[in-house]
Each structure stands twice: as C-alpha cells, then as structure tokens.
mmCIF file of C-alpha atoms and ligand atoms in Angstrom:
data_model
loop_
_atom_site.group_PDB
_atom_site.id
_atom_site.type_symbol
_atom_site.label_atom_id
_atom_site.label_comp_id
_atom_site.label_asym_id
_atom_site.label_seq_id
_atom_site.Cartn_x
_atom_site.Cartn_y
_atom_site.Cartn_z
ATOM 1 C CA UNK R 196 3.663 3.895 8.132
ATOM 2 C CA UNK R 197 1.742 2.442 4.750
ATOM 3 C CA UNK R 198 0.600 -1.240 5.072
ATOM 4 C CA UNK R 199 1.105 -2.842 1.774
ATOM 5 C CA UNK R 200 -0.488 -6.661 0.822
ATOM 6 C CA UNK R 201 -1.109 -8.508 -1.868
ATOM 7 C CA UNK R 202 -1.797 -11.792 -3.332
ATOM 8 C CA UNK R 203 -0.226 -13.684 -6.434
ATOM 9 C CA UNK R 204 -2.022 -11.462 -8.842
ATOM 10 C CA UNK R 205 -0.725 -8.199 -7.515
ATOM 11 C CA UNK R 206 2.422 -9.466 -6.567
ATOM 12 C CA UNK R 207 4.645 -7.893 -9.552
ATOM 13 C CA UNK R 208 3.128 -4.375 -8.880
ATOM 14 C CA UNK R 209 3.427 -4.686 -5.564
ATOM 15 C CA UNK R 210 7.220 -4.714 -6.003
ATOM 16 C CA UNK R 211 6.937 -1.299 -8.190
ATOM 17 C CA UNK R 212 4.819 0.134 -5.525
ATOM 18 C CA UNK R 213 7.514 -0.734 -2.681
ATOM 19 C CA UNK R 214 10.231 0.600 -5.268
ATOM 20 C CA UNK R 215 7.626 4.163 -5.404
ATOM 21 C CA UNK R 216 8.077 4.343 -1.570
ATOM 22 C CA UNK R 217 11.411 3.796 -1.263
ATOM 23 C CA UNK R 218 11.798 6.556 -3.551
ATOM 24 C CA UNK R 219 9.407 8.652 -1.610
ATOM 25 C CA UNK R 220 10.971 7.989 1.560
ATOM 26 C CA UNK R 221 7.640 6.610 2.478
ATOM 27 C CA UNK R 222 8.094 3.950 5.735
ATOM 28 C CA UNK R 223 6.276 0.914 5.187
ATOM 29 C CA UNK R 224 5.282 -2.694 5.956
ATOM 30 C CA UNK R 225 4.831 -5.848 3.733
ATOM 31 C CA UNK R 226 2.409 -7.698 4.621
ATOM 32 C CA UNK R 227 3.115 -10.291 1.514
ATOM 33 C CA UNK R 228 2.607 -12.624 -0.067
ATOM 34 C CA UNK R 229 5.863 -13.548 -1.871
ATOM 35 C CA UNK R 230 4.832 -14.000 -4.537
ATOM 36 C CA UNK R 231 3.021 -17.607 -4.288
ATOM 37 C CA UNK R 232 -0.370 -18.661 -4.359
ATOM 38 C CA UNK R 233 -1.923 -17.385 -1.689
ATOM 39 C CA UNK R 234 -5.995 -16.604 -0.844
ATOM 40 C CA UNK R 235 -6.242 -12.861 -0.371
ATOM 41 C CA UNK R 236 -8.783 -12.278 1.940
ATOM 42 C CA UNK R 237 -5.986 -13.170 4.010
ATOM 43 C CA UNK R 238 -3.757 -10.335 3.736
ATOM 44 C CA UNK R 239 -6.926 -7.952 3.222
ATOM 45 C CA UNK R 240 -7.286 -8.803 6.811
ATOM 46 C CA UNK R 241 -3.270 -8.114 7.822
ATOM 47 C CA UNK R 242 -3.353 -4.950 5.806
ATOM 48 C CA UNK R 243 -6.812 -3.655 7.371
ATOM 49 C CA UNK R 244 -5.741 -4.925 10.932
ATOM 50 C CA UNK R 245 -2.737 -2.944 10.858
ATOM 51 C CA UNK R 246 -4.854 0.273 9.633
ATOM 52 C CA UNK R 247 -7.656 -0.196 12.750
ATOM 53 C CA UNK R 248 -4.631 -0.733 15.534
ATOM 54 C CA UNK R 249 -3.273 2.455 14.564
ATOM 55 C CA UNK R 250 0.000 0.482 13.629
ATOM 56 C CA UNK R 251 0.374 1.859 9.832
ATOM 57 C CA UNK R 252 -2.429 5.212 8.645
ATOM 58 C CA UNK R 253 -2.860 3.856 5.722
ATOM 59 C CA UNK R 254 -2.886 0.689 2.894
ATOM 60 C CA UNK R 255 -2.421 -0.692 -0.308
ATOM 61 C CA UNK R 256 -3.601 -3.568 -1.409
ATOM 62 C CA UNK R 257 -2.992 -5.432 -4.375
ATOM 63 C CA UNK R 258 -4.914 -8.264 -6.400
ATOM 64 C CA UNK R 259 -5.466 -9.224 -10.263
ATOM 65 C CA UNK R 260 -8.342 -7.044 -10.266
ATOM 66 C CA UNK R 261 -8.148 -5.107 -7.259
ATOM 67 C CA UNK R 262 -11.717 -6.649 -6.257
ATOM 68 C CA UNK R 263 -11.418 -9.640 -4.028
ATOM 69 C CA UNK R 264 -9.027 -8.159 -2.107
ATOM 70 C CA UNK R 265 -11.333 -4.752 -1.680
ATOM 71 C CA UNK R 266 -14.449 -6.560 -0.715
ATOM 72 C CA UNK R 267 -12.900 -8.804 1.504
ATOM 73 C CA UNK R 268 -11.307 -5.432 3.497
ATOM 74 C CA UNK R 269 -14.175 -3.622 3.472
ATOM 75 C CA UNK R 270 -15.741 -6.478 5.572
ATOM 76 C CA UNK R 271 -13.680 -4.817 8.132
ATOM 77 C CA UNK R 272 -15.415 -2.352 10.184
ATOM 78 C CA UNK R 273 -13.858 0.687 10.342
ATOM 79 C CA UNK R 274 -11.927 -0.165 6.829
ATOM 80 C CA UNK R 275 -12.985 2.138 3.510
ATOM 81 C CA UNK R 276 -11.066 0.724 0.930
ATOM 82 C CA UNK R 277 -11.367 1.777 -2.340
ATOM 83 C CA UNK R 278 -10.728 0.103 -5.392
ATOM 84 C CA UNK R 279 -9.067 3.030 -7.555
ATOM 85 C CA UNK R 280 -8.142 2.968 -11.497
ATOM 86 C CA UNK R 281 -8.001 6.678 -11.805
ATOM 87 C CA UNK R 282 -6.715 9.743 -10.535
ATOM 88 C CA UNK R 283 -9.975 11.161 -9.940
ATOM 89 C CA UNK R 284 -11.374 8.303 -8.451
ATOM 90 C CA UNK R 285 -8.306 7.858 -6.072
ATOM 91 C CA UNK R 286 -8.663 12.242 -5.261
ATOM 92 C CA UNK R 287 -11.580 11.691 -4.207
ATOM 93 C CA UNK R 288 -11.815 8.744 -2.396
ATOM 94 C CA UNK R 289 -9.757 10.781 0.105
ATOM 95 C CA UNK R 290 -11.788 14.138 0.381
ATOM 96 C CA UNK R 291 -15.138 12.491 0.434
ATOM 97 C CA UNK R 292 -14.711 9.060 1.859
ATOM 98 C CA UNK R 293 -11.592 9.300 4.110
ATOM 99 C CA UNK R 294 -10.665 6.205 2.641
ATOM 100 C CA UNK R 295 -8.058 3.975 4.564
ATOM 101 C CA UNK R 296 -7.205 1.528 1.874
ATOM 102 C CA UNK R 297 -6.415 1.728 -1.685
ATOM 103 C CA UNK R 298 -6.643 -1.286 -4.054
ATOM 104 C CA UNK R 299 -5.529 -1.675 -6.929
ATOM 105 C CA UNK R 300 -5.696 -4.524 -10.124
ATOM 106 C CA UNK R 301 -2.165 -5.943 -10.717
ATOM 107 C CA UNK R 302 -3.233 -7.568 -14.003
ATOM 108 C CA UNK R 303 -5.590 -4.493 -15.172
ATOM 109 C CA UNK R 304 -3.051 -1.253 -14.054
ATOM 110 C CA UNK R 305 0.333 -0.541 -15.672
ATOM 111 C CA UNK R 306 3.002 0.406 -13.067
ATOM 112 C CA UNK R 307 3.419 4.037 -14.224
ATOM 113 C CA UNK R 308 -0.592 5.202 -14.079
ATOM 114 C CA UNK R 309 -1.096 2.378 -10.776
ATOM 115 C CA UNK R 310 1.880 5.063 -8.924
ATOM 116 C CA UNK R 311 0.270 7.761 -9.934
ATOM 117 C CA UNK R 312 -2.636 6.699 -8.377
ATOM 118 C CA UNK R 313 -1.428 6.056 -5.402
ATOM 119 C CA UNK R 314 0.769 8.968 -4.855
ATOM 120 C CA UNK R 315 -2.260 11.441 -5.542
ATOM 121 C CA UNK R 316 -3.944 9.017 -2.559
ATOM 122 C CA UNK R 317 -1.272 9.112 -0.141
ATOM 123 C CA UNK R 318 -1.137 13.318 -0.873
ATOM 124 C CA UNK R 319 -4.995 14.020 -0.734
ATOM 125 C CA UNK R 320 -5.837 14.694 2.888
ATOM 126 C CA UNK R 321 -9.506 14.288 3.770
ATOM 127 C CA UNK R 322 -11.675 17.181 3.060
ATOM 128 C CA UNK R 323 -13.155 17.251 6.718
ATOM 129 C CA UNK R 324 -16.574 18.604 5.329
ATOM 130 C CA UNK R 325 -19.547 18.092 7.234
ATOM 131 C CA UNK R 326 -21.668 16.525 5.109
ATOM 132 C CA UNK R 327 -18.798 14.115 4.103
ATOM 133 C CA UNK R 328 -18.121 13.344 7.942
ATOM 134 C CA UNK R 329 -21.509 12.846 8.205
ATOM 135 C CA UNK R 330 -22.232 10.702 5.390
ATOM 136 C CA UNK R 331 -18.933 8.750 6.339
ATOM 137 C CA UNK R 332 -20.774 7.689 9.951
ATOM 138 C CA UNK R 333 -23.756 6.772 8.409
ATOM 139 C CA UNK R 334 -21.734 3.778 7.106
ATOM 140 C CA UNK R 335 -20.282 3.030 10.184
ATOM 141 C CA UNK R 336 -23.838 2.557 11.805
HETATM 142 C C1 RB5 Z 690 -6.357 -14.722 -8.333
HETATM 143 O O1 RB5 Z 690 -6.252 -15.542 -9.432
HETATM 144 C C2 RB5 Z 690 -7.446 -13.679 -8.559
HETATM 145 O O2 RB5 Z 690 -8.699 -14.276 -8.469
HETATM 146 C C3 RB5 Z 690 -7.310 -12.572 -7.543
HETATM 147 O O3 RB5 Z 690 -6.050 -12.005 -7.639
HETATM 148 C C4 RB5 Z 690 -8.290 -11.414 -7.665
HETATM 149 O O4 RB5 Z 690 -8.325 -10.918 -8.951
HETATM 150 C C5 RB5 Z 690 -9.616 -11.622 -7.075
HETATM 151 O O5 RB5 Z 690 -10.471 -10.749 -7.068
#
C-alpha cells in the first residue's frame, strides 16, 4: 500500500500520480487534501504516520516545491523522505538511504518526468549494504 498526500500546491500532480498507480495496479491511500488550502505539515504527518504503523510501505508526498512538506516529514522519526527531481536522485535515495517517502514539487515537476521519478522509486529496492545500513542508524541515533 503507497500513502499519497499533498497540499494545494501539489494537488494537480497528485491526481496524475493516482492516475500512474491505477495504471500500475499499485494499491493506495489518499491522504488529501482536495484540493483546498490546506497547511501541509498536516498531511506530512498522515502520510509519515501511515509509513511508521506499517499501514502503507511507502509515500508520496506532494507540495509546490516539494520542501515544506519534506522537512516537515522528516521531523518524523523513523521517516527518510526525500525530496527527488531526478532519476538519479530518486535511484538512489532507495539503495543508499532506504528512503520511505518521496516528495515531490507540484509547481516545479511536469507530470511525465515527476512519474518517472517515482516509478524508478517505487522499483529500486534498498541496496542492504553495510555501510549504507550503518550510516542509515547513525541518523536514527
Ligand atoms: C503553498 O503555497 C506552498 O508554500 C507549499 O505548497 C510549499 O511549496 C511549501 O514548501
């Protein structure tokens, strides 16, 4: 299950990105908003809940930029979201950080590239390495 949230700002891709997991077959659940004015460090919190109870594996998160709404889940202990523009970026977010959370900039990413992006997240599995495990717990200190 993918946890999916966003504010006003993210709101329009949000709708592609719930169109790109239909398509996928991917199960999710929408967090909102609706498309309103909203303050997102409110559904940075529903999204990264959902990841620490074990209810959905993973997120998506969605702001104008991508940043409010990726500092205010990474408050979260236990949450490593990362704020992705990039293929690369979003690769290796997964091998080396195990991240939980994606975010993303509704009013910076098309729709095309911002699926891309998250589809190479969603398919990256964590590399497991040591020194990444490691390195990963030293945050969590
Ligand atoms: C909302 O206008 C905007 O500030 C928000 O979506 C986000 O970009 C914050 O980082």
């Amino acid at each position: 299950m993918i946890a999916i949230g966003c504010d006003h700002g993210g709101y329009d891709l949000k709708l592609e990105m719930i169109k790109y997991l239909e398509r996928e077959g991917l199960a999710y659940k929408d967090f909102g908003c609706n498309g309103e004015s909203v303050d997102y460090p409110i559904y940075a919190r529903k999204v990264g809940q959902a990841v620490l109870d074990g209810e959905c594996e993973k997120g998506i998160l969605i702001c104008g930029t991508g940043i409010g709404i990726s500092i205010a889940a990474n408050k979260m202990k236990g949450i490593r979201c990362a704020l992705c523009s990039d293929c690369f970026s979003a690769e290796a977010t997964r091998l080396h950080n195990d991240a939980n959370i994606i975010a993303l900039g509704g009013r910076v990413l098309g729709p095309e590239l911002a699926v891309k992006i998250v589809d190479t997240f969603l398919k990256t599995p964590f590399s497991g390495d040591e020194r990444h495990v490691r390195r990963i717990s030293m945050i969590e200190e």
